[in-house]
Coordinates of N, CA and C and ligand atoms in Angstrom, one line a residue:
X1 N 7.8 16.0 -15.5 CA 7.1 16.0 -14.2 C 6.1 14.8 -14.2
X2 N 6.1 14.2 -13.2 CA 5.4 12.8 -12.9 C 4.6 13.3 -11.9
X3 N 3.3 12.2 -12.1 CA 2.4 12.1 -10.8 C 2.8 12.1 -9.7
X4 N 2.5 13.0 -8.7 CA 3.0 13.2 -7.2 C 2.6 11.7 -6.5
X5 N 3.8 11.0 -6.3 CA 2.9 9.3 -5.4 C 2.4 10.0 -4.1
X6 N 2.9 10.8 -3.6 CA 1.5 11.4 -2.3 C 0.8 11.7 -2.3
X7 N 0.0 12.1 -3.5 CA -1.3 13.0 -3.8 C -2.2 12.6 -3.1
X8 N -2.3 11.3 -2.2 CA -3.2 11.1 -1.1 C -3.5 12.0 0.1
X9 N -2.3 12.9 0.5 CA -1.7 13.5 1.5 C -1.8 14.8 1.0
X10 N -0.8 15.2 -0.2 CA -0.5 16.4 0.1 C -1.7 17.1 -0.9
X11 N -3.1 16.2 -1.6 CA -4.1 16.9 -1.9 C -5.4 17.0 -1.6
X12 N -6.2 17.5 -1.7 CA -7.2 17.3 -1.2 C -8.3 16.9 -1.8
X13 N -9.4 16.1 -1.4 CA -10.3 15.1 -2.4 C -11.2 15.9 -2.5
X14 N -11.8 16.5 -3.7 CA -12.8 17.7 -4.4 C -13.8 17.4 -4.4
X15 N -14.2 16.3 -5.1 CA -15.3 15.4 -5.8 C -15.4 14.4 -5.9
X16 N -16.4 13.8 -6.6 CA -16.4 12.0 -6.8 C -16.6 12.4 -8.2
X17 N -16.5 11.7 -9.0 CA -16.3 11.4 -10.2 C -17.0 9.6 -10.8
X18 N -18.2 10.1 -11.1 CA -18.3 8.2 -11.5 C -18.1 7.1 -10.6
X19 N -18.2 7.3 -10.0 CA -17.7 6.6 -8.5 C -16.5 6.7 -8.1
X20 N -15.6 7.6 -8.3 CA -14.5 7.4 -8.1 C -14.0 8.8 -7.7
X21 N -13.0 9.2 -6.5 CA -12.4 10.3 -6.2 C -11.5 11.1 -6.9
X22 N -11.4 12.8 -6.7 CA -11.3 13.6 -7.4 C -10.0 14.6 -6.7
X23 N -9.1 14.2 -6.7 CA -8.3 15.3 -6.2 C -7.5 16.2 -7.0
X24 N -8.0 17.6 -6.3 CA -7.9 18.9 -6.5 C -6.1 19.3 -6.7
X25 N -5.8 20.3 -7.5 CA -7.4 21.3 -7.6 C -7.6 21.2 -8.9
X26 N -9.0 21.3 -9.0 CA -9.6 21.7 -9.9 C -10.3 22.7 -10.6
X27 N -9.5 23.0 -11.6 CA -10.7 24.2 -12.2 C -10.9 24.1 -13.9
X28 N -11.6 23.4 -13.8 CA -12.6 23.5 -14.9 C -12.0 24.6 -16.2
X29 N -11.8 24.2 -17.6 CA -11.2 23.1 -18.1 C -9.9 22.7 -18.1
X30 N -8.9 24.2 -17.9 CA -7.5 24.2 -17.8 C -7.1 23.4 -16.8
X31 N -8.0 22.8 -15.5 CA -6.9 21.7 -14.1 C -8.0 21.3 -13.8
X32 N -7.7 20.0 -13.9 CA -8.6 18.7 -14.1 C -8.3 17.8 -12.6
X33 N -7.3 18.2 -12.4 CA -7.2 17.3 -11.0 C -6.2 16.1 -11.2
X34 N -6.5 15.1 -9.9 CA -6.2 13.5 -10.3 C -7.2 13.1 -9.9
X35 N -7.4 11.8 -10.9 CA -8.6 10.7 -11.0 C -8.9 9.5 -10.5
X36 N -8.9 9.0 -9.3 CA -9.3 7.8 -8.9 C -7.9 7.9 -7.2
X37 N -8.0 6.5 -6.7 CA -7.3 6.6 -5.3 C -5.9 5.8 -5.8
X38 N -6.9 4.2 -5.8 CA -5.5 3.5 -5.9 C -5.6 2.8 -7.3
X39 N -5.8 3.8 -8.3 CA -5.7 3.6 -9.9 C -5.9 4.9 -10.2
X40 N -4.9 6.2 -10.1 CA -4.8 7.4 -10.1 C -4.4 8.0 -11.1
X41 N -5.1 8.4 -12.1 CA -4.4 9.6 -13.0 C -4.4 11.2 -13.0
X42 N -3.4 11.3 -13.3 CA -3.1 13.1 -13.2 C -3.4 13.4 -14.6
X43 N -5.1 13.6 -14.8 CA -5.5 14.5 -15.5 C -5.0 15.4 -16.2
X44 N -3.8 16.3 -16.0 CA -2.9 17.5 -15.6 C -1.8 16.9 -16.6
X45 N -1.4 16.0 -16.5 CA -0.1 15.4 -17.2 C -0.8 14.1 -18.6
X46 N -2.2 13.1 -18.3 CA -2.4 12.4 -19.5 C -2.2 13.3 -20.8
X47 N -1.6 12.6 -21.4 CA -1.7 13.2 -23.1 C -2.4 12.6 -23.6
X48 N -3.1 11.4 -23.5 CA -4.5 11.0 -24.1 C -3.5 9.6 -25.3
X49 N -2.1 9.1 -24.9 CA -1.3 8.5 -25.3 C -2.4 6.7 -25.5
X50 N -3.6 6.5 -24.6 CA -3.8 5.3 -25.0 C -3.2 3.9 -24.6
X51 N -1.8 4.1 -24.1 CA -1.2 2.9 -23.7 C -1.7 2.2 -22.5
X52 N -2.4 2.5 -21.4 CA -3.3 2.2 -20.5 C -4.1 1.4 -20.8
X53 N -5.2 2.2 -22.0 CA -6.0 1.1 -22.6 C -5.7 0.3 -22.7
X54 N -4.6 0.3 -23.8 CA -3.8 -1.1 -24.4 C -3.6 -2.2 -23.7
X55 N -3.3 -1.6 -22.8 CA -2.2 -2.5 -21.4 C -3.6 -3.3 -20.7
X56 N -4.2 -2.8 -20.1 CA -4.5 -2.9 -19.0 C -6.0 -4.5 -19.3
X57 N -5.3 -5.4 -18.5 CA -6.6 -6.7 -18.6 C -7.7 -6.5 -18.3
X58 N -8.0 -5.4 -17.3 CA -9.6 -5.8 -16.3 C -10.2 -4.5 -17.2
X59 N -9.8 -3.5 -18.5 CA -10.7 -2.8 -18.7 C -11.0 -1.4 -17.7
X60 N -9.6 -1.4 -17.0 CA -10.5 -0.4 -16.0 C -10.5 1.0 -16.3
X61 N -9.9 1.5 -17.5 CA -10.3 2.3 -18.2 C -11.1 3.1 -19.4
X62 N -11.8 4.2 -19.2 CA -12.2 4.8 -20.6 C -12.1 6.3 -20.8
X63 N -12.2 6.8 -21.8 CA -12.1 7.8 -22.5 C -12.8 8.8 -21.7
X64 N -12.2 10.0 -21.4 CA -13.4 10.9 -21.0 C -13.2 12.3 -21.6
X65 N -13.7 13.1 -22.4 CA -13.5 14.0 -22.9 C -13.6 15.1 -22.5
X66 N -12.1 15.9 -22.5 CA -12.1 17.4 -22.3 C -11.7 18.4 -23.1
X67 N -12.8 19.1 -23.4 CA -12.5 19.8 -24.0 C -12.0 21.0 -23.6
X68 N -10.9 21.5 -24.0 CA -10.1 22.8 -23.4 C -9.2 22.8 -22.5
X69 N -8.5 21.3 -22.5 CA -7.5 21.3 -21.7 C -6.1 21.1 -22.5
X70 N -5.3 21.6 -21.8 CA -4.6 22.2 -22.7 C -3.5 21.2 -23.1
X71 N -3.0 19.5 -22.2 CA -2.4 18.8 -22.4 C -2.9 17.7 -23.8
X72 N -4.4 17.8 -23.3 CA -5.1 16.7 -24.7 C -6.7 16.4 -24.3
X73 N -7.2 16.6 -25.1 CA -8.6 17.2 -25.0 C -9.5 15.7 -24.9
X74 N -9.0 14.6 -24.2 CA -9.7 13.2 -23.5 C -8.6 12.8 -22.6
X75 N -9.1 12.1 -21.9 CA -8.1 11.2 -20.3 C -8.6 9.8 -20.6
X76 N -7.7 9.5 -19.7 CA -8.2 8.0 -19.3 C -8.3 7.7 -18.2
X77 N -10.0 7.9 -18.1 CA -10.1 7.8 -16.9 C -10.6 6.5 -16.1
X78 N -10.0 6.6 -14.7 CA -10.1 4.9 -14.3 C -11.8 4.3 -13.9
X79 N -12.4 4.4 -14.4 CA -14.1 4.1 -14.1 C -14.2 2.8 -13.4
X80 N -13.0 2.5 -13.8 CA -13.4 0.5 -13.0 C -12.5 0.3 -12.5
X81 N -12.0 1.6 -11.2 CA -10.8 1.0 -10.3 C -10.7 -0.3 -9.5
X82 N -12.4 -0.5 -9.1 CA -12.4 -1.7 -8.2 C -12.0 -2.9 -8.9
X83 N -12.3 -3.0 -10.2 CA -11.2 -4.0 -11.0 C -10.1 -4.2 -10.9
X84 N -9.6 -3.2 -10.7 CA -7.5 -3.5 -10.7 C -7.0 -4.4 -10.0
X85 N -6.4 -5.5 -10.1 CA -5.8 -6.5 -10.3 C -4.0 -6.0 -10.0
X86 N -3.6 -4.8 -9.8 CA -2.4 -4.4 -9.4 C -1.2 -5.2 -10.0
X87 N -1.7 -5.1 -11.5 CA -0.6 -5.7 -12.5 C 0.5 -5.1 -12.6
X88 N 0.3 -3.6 -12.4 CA 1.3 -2.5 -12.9 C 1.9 -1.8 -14.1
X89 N 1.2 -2.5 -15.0 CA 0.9 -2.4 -16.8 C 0.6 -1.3 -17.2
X90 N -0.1 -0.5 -16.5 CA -0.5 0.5 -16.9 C 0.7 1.7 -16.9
X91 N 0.9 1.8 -14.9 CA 1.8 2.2 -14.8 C 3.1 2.2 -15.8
X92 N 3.9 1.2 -16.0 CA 4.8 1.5 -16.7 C 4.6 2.1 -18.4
X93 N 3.7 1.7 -19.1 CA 3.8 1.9 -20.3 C 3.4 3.8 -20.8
X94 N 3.1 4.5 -19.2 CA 2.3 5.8 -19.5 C 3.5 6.4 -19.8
X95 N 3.5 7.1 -21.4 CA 4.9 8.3 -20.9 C 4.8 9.2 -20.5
X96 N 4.3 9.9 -19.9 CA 4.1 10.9 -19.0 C 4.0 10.7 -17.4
X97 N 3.9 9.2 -17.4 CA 3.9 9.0 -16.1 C 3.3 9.6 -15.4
X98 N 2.0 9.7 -15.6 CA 0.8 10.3 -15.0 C -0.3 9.3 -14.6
X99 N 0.1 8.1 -14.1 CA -0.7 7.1 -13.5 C 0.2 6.5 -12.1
X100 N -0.7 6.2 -11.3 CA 0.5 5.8 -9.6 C -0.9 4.2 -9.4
X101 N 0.1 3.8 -9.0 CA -1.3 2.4 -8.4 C -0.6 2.3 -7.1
X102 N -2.0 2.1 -6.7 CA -1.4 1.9 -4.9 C -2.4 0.7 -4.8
X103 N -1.5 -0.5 -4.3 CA -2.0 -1.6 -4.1 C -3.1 -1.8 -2.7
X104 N -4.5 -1.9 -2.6 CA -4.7 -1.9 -1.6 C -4.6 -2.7 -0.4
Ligands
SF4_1 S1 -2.5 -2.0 -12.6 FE1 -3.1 -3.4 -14.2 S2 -5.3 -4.0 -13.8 FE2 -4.8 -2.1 -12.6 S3 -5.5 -0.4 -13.9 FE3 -3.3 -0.7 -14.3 S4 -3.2 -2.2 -16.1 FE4 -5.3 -2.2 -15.2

């Protein structure tokens, strides 16, 4: 299962997060949501694989730790969306395919 590319639509935005939006649902620790708009991770699916980091030139990710989730107990979360550069690096390299970029 991959990131739903509609999760603009078919979910709803919970929270802000670090400056960044939070779609539901979420429940605390087992469903974490997705993280950011147009540099999006599904919380739900990261395994905490790191290839993002690797990838990605502008830094627009970091570590965020959860504990008691049951995929991998850190994400990568997008803290510095307004950086993305819409290389699409990230996207490809995730195996879980739990990252969507929507170019704005
Ligand atoms: S699309 Fe490129 S610049 Fe944007 S978050 Fe992914 S790797 Fe970073």
């Amino acid at each position: 299962m991959a990131i739903d590319p509609d999760f603009q639509t078919t979910r709803q935005k919970v929270a802000d997060h670090e400056g960044h939006a939070v779609f539901g649902p979420e429940e605390k620790p087992a469903k974490l949501g997705i993280h950011g708009t147009w540099v999006a991770v599904d919380f739900d699916l990261c395994v905490a694989d790191g290839a993002c980091l690797d990838a990605c030139p502008e830094n627009v990710f970091a570590w965020l730790d959860t504990p008691g989730h049951p995929a991998s107990e850190k994400k990568a979360d997008p803290l510095r969306e307004e950086a993305c550069i819409f290389c699409m690096a990230c996207e490809s390299v995730c195996p879980p395919v739990a990252i969507k970029i929507t170019p704005k």
